[in-house]
PDB file of C-alpha atoms and ligand atoms in Angstrom:
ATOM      1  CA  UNK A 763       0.000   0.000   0.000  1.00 68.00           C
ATOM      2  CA  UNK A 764       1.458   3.273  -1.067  1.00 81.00           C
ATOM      3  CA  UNK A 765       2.189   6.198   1.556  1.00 91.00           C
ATOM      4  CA  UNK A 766       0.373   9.232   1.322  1.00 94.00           C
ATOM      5  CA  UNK A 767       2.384  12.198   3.555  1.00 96.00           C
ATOM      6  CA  UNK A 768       0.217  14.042   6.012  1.00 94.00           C
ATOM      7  CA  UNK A 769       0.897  17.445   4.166  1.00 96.00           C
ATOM      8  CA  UNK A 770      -0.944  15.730   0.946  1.00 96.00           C
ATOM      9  CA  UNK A 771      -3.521  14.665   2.848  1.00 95.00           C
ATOM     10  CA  UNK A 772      -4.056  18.122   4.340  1.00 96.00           C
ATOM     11  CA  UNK A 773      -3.779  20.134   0.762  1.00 97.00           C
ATOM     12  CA  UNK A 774      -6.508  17.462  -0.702  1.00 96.00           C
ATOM     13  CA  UNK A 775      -8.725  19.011   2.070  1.00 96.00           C
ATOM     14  CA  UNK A 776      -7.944  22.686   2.617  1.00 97.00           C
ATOM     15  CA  UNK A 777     -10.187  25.270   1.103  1.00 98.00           C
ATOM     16  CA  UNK A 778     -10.396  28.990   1.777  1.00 98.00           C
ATOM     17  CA  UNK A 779     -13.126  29.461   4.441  1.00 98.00           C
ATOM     18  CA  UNK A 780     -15.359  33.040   4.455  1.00 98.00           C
ATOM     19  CA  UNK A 781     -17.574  31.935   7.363  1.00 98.00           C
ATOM     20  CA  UNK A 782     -16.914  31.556  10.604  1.00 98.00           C
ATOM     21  CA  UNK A 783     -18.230  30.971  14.063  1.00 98.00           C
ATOM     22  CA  UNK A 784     -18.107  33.686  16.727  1.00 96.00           C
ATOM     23  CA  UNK A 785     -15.440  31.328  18.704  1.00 98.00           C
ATOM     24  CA  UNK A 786     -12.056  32.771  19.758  1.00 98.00           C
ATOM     25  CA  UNK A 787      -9.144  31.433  18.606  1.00 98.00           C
ATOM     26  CA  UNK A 788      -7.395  30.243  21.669  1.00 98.00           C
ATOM     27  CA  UNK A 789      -4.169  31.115  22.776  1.00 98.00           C
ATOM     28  CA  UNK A 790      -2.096  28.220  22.049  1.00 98.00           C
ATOM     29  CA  UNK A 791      -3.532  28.180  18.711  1.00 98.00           C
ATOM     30  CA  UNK A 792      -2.094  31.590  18.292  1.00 98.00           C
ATOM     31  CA  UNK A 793       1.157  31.174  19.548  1.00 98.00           C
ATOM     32  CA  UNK A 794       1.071  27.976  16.996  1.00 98.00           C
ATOM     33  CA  UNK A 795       0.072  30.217  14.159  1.00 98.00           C
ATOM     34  CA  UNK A 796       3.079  32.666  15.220  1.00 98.00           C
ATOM     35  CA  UNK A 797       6.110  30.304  15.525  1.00 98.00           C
ATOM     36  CA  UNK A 798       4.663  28.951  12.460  1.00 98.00           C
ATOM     37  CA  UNK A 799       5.099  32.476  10.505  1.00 98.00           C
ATOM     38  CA  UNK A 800       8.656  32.239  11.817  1.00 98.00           C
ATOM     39  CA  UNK A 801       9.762  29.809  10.792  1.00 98.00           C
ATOM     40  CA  UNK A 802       8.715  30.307   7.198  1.00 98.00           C
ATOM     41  CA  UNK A 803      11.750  30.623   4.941  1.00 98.00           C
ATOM     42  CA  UNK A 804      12.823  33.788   3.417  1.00 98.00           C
ATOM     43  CA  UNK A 805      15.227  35.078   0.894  1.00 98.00           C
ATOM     44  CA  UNK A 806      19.064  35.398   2.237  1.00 98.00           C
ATOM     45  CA  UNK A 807      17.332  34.476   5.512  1.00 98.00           C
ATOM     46  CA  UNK A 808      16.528  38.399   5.605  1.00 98.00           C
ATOM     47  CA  UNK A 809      13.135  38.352   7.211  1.00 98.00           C
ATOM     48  CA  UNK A 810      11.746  41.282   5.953  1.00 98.00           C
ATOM     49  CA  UNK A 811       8.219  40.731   7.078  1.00 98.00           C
ATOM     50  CA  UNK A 812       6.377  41.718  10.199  1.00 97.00           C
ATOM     51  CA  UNK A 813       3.011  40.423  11.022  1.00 98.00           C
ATOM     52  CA  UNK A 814      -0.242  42.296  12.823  1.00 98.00           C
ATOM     53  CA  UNK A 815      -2.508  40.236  14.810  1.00 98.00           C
ATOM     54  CA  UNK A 816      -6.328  41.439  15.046  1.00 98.00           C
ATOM     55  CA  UNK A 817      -8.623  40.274  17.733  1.00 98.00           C
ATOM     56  CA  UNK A 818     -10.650  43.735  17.738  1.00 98.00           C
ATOM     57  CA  UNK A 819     -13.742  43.431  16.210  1.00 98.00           C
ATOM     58  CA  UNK A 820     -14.193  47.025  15.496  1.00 98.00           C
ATOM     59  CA  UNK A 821     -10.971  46.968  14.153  1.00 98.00           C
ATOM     60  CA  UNK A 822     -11.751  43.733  12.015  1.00 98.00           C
ATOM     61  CA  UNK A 823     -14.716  45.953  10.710  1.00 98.00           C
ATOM     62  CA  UNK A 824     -12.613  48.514   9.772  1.00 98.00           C
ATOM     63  CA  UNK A 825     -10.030  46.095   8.045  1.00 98.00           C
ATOM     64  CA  UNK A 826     -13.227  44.294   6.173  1.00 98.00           C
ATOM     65  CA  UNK A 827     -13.512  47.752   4.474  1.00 98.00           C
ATOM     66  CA  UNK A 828      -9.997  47.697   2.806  1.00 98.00           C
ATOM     67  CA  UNK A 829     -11.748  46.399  -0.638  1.00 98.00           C
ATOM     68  CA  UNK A 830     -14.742  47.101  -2.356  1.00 94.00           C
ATOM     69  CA  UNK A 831     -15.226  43.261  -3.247  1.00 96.00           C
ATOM     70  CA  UNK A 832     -13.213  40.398  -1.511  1.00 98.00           C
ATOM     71  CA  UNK A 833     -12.498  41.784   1.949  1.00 98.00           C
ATOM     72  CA  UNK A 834     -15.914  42.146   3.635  1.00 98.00           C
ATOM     73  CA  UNK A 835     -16.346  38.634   5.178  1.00 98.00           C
ATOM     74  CA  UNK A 836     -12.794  39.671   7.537  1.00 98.00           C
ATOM     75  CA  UNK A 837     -15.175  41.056   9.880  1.00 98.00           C
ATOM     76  CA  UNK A 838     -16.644  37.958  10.647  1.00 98.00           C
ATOM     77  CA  UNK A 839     -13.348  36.395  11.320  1.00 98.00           C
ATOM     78  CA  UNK A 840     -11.771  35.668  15.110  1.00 98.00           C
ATOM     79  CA  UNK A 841      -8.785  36.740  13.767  1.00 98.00           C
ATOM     80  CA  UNK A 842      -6.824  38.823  11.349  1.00 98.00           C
ATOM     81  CA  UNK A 843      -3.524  38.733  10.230  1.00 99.00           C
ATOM     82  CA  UNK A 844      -1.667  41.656   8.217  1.00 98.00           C
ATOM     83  CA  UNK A 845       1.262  40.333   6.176  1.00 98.00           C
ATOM     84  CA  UNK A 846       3.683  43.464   6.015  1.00 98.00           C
ATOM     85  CA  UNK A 847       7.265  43.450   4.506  1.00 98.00           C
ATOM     86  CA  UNK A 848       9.688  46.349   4.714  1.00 96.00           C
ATOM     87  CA  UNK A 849      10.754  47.305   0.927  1.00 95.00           C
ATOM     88  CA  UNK A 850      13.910  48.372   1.454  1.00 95.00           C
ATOM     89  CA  UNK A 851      14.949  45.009   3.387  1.00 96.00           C
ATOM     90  CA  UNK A 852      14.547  42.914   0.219  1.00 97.00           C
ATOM     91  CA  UNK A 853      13.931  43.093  -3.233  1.00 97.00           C
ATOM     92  CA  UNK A 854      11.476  40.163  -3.014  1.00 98.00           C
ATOM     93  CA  UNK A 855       9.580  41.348   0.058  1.00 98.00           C
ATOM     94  CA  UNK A 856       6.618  39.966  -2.290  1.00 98.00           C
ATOM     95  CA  UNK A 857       7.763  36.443  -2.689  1.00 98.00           C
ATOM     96  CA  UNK A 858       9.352  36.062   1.290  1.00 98.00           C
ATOM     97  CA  UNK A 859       5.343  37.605   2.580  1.00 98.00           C
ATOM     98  CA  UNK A 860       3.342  35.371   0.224  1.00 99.00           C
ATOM     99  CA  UNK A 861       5.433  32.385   1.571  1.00 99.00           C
ATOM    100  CA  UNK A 862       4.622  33.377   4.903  1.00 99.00           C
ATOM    101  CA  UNK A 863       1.014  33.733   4.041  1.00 99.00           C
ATOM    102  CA  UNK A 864       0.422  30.584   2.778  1.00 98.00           C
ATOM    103  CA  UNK A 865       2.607  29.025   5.840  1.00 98.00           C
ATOM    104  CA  UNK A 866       0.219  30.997   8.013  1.00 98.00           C
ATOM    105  CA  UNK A 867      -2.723  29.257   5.997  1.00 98.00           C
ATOM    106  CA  UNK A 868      -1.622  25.846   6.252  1.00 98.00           C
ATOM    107  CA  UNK A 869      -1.002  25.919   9.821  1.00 98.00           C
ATOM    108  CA  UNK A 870      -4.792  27.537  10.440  1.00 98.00           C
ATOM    109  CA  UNK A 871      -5.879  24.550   8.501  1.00 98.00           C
ATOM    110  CA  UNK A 872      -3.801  21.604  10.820  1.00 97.00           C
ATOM    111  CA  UNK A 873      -4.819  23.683  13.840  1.00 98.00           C
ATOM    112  CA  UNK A 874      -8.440  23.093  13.015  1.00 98.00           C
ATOM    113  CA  UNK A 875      -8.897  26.429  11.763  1.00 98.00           C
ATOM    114  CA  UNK A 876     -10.404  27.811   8.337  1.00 98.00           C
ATOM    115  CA  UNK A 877      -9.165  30.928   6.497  1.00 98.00           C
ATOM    116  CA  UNK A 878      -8.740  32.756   3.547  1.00 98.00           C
ATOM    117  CA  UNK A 879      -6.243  35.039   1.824  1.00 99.00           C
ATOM    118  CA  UNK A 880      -7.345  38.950   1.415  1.00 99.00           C
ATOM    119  CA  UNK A 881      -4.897  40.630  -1.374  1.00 98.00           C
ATOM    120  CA  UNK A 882      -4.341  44.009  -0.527  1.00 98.00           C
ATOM    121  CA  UNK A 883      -1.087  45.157  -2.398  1.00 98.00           C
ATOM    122  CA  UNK A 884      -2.483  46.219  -6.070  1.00 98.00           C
ATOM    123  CA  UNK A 885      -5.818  46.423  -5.051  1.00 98.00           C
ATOM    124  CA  UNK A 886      -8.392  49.682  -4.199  1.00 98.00           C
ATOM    125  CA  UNK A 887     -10.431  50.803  -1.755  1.00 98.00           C
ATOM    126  CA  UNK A 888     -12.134  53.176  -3.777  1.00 97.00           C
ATOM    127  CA  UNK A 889     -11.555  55.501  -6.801  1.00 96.00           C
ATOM    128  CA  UNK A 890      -9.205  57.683  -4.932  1.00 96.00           C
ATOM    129  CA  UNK A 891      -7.315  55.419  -2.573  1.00 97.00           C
ATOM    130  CA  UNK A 892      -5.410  52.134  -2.940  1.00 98.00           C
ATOM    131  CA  UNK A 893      -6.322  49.192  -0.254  1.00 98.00           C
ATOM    132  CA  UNK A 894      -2.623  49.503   1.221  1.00 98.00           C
ATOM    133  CA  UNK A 895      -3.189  53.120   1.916  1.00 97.00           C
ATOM    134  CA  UNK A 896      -6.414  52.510   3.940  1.00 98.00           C
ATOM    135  CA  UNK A 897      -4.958  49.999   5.745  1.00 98.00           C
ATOM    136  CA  UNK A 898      -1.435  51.524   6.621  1.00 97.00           C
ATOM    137  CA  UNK A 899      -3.714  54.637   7.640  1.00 97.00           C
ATOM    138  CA  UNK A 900      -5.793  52.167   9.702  1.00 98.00           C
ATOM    139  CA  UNK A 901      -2.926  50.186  11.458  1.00 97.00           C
ATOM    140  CA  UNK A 902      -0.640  52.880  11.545  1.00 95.00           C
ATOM    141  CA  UNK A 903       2.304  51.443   9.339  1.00 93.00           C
ATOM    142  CA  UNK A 904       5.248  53.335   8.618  1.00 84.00           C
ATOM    143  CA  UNK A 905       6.470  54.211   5.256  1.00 79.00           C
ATOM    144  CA  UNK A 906       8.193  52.090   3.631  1.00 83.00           C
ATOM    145  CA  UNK A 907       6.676  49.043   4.782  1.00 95.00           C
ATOM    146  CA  UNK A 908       4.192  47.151   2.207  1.00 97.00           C
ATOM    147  CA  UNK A 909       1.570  45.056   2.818  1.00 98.00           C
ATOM    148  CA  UNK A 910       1.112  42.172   0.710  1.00 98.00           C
ATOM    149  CA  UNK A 911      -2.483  40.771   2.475  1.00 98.00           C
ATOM    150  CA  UNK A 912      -4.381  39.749   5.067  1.00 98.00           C
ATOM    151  CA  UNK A 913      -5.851  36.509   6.353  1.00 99.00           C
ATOM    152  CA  UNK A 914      -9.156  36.096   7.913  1.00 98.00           C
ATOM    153  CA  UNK A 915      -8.780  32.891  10.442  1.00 99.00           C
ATOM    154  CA  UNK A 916     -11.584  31.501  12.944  1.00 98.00           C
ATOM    155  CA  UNK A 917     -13.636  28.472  13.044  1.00 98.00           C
ATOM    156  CA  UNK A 918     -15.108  27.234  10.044  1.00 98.00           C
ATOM    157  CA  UNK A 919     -18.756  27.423   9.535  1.00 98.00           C
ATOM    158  CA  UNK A 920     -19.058  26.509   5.372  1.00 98.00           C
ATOM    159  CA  UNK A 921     -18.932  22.902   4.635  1.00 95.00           C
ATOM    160  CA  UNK A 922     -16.196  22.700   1.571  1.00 96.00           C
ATOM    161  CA  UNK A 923     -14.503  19.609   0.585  1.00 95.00           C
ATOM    162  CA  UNK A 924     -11.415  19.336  -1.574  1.00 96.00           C
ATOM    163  CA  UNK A 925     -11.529  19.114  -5.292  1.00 95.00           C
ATOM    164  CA  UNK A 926     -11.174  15.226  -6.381  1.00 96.00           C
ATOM    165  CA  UNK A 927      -8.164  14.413  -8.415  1.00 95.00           C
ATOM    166  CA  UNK A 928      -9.733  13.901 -11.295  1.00 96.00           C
ATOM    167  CA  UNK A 929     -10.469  18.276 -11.490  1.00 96.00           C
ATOM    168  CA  UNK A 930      -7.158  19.018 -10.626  1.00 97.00           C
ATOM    169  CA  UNK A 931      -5.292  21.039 -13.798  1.00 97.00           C
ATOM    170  CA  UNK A 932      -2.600  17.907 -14.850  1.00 96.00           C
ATOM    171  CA  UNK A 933      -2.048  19.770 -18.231  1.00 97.00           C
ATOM    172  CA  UNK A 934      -0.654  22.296 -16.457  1.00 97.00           C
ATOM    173  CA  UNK A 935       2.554  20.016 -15.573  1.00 97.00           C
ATOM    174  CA  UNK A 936       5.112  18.725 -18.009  1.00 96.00           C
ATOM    175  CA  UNK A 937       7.897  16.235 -17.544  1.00 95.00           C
ATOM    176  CA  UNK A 938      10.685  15.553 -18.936  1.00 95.00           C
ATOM    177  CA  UNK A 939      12.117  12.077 -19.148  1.00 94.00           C
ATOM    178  CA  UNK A 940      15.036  10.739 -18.029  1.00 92.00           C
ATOM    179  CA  UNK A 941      17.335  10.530 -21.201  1.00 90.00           C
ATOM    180  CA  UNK A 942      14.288  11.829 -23.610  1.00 90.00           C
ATOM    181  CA  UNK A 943      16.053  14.700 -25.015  1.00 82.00           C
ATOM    182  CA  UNK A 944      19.059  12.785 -26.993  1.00 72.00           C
TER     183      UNK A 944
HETATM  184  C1  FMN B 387      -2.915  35.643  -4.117  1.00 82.89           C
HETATM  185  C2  FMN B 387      -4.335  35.337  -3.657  1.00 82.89           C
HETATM  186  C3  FMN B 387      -5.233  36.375  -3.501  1.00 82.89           C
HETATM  187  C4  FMN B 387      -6.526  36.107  -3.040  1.00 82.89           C
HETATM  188  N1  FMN B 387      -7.357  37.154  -2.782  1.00 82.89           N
HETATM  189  C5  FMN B 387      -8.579  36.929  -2.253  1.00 82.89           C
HETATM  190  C6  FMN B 387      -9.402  38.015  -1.857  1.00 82.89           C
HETATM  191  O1  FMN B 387      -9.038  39.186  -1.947  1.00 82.89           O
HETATM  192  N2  FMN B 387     -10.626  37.710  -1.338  1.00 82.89           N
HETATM  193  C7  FMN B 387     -11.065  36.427  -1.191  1.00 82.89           C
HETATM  194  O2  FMN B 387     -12.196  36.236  -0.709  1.00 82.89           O
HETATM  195  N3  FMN B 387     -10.297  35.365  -1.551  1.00 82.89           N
HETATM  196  C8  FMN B 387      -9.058  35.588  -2.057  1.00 82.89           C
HETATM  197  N4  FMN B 387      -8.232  34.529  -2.360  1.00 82.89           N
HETATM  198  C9  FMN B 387      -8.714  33.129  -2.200  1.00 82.89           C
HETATM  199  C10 FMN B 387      -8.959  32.505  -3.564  1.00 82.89           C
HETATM  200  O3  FMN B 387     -10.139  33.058  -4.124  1.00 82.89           O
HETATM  201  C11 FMN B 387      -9.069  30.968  -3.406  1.00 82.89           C
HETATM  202  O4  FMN B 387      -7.862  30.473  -2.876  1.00 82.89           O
HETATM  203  C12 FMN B 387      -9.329  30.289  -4.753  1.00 82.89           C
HETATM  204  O5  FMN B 387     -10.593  30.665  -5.252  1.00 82.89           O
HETATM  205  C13 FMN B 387      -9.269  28.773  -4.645  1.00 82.89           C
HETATM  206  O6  FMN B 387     -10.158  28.303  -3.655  1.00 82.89           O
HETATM  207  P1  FMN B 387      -9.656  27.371  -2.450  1.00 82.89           P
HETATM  208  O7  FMN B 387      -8.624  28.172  -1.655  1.00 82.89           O
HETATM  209  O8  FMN B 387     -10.894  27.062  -1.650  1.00 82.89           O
HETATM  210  O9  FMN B 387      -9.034  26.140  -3.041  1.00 82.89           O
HETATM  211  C14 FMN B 387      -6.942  34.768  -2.791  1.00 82.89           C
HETATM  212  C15 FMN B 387      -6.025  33.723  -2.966  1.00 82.89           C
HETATM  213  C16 FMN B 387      -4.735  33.998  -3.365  1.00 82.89           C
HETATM  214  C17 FMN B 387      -3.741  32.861  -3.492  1.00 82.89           C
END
């Protein structure tokens, strides 16, 4: 009987979550989803990130405001979690927070926990202002640090399974055989 690795198993089950209950994340769950942020790998092992954590729900209001489509179901989250970077620590501030992110996602999802990704950087809040303007204003973020998103985190309350294998996107990978290109 072939192995399948406890990471596979989780990714064949892990959707983005939008609803939530009103429970609390507990502590140790946080402190879970911190070490797990630090520990995700960066690029020169610069770390330019930093990372907000919002339990205020008037806050999480605020924050669900950041987007005219996309961000409003934050305020029904337990949690939210700002991915910043500082630009000037790393020319891929982009790649090193989006690893984090989905680092941060993976280890909501083995904690028990649902979530989804918000994308903030290159999106608007309205005509006049961009997403990461409102939300640097908001959080009061100094200048030259980005953010890249947030994640909304909390107890699930949406049934979602995983997409079967047979809808996953295999075209999308090609391999090349040992010795096929003589
Ligand atoms: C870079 C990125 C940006 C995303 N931005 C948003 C967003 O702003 N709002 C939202 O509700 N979901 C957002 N998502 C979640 C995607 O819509 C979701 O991952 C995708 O539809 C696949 O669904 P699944 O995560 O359940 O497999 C984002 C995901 C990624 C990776």
């Amino acid at each position: 009987m072939s192995h399948t690795a406890p990471l596979i198993q989780m990714l064949r089950n892990r959707r983005s979550i939008r609803q939530f209950t009103p429970q609390e994340v507990p502590q140790e769950k946080i402190i879970q989803l911190q070490e797990a942020l630090l520990r995700a790998p960066t690029s020169r092992g610069k770390q330019p990130w930093n990372f907000i954590f919002v339990e205020d729900r008037e806050l999480l209001e605020k924050m669900s405001r950041a987007k005219t489509h996309g961000s409003a179901f934050v305020a029904g989250a337990a949690l939210g979690v700002v991915i910043c970077a500082d630009e000037e620590l790393s020319d891929v501030w982009i790649e090193d927070s989006a690893i984090a992110a989905i680092t941060l996602q993976y280890a909501a999802h083995d904690l028990g926990l649902g979530s989804c990704w918000v994308q903030i950087r290159n999106r608007l809040h309205d005509d006049k202002t961009s997403s990461e303007t409102f939300l640097k204003k908001l959080l009061e973020i100094n200048d030259s640090s980005r953010i890249l998103c947030m994640i909304g985190i909390g107890f699930s309350n949406e049934e979602k399974s995983g997409l079967p294998q047979t809808q996953l996107p295999a075209g999308k990978i090609k391999f090349i055989y040992k010795n096929s290109l003589k």
